[in-house]
Short mmCIF file of C-alpha atoms in Angstrom, two decimals:
data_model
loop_
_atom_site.label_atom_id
_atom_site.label_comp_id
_atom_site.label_asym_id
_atom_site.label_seq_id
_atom_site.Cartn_x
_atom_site.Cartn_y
_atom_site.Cartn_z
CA UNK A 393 14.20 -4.26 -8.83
CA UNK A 394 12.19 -7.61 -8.15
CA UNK A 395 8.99 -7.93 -10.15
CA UNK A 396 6.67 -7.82 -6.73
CA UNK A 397 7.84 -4.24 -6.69
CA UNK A 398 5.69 -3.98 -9.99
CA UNK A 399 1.99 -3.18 -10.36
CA UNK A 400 -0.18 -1.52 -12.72
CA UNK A 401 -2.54 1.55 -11.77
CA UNK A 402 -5.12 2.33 -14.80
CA UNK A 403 -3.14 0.61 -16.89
CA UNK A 404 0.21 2.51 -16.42
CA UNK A 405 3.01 -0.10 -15.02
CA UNK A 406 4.86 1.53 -11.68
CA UNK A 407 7.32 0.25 -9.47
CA UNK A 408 7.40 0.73 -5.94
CA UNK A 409 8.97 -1.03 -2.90
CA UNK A 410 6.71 -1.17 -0.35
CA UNK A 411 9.05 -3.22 1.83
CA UNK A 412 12.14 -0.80 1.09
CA UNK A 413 12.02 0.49 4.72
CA UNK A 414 13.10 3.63 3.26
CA UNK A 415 9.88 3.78 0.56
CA UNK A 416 7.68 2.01 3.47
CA UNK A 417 8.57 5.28 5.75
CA UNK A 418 7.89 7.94 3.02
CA UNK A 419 4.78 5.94 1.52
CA UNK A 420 3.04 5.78 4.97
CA UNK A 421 3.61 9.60 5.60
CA UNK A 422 2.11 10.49 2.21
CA UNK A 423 -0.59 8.10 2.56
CA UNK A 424 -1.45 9.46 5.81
CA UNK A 425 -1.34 12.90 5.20
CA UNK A 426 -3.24 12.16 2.02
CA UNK A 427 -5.88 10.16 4.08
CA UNK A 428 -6.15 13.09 6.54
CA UNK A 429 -7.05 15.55 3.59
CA UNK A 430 -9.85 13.27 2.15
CA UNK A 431 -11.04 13.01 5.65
CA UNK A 432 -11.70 16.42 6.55
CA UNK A 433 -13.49 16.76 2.79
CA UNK A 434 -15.80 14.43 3.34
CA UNK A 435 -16.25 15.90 6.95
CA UNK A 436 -16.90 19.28 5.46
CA UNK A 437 -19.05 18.06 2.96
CA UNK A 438 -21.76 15.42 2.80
CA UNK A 439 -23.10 15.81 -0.23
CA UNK A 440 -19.38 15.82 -2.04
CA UNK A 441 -20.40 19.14 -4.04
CA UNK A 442 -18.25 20.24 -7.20
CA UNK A 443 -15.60 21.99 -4.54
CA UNK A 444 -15.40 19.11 -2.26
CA UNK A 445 -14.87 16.49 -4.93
CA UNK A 446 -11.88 18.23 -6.73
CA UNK A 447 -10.44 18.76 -3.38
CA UNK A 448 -10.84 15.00 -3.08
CA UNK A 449 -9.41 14.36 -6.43
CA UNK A 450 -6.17 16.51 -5.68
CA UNK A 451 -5.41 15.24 -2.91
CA UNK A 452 -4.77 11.69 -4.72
CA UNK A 453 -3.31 13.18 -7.45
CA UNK A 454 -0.79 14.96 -5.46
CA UNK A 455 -0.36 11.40 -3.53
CA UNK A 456 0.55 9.97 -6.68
CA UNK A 457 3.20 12.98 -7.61
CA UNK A 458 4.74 12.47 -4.41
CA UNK A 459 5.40 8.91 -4.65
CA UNK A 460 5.50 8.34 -8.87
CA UNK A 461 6.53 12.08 -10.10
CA UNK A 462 4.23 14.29 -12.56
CA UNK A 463 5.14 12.30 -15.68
CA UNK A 464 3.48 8.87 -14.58
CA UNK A 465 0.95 10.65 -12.57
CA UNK A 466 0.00 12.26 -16.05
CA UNK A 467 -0.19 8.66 -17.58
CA UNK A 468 -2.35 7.42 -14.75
CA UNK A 469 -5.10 10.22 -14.58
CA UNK A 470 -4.35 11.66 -18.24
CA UNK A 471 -4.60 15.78 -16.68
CA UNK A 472 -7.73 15.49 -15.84
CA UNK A 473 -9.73 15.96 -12.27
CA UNK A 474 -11.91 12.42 -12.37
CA UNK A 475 -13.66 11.19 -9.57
CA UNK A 476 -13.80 7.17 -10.59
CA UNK A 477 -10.40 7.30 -11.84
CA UNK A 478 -9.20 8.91 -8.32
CA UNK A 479 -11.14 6.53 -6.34
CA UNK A 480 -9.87 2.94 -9.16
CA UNK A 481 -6.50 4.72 -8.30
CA UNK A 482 -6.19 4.26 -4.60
CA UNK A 483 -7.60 1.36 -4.23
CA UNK A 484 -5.38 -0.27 -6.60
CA UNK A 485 -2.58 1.45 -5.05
CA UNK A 486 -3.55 0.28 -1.91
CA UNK A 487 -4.41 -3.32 -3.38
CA UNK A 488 -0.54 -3.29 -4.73
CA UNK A 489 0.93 -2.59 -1.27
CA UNK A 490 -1.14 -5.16 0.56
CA UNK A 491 -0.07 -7.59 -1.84
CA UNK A 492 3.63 -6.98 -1.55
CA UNK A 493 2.65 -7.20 1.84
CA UNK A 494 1.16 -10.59 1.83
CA UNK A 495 4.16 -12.08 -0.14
CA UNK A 496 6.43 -10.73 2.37
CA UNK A 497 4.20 -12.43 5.11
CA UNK A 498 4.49 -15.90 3.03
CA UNK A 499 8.26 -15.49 2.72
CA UNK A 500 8.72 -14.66 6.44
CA UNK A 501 6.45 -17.65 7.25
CA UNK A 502 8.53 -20.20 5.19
CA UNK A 503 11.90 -18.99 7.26
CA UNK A 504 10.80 -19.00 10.61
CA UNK A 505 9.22 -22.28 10.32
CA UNK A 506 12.47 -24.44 10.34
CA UNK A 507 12.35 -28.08 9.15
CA UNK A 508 14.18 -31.12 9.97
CA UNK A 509 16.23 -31.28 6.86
CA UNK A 510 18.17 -28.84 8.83
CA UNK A 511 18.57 -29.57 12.49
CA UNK A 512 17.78 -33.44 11.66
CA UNK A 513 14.93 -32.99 14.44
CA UNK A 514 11.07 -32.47 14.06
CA UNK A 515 9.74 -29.04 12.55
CA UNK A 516 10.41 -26.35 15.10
CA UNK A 517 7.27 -23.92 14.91
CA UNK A 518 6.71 -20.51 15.50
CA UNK A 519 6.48 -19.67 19.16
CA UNK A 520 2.74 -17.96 20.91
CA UNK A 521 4.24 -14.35 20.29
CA UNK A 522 5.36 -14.80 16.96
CA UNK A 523 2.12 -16.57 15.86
CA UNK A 524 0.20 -13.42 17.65
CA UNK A 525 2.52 -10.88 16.02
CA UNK A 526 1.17 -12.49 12.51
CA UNK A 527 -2.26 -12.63 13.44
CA UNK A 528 -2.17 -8.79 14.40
CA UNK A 529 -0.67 -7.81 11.16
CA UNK A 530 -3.10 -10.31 9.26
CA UNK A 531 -5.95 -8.49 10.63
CA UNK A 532 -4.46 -4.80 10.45
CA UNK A 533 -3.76 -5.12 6.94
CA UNK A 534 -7.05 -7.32 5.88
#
């Protein structure tokens, strides 16, 4: 695999391809599901009691055995139920992704933007819908 498929998460090095359509399918309905859960806990709860915070903490756990297995889940939260190492975990999973995501949006940028070396002609730019398409997905994943 490429080393932007490679990221750390508390310290434990993972690999995931965000952009492997395949991975990209199967990480989003994970996510979501697991974004769903944590939802209707802090819906149920306010005050994040005892019951309501390991429901929390499961529900990223069992994100993380989904996409990583139980070994490397075990190396990221070391067995235990911990609310600040659930929370650093997301969000650094999350962090990963939109960085894969970003470099992705860099490459595509350098290949649609065609310069005259080629065609022996001035830079042909993106056209309006293309440079709307990448201003959508700039702001949806920003």
């Amino acid at each position: 695999m490429n080393d932007y498929t490679k990221f750390n998460i508390l310290g434990v090095e993972l690999e995931f391809d965000f952009l492997d359509l395949d991975e990209k399918e199967f990480f989003e309905s994970v996510f979501s599901e697991t974004n769903k859960k944590i939802s209707e806990v802090a819906k149920d709860d306010k005050d994040f009691s005892i019951e309501s915070s390991r429901k929390y903490c499961e529900s990223i756990i069992s994100l993380f055995e989904e996409l990583f297995g139980e070994e490397k889940t075990y190396d990221i939260f070391s067995g235990k139920c911990n609310l600040m190492k659930c929370t650093t975990a997301i969000k650094e999973l999350t962090k990963a992704k939109l960085e894969q995501d970003k470099a992705f949006a860099t490459e595509l940028k350098s290949v649609t933007t065609i310069s005259e070396e080629v065609f022996g002609e001035e830079e042909i730019s993106l056209n309006r819908q293309q440079r709307r398409a990448i201003e959508r997905n700039k702001k949806k994943y920003n």
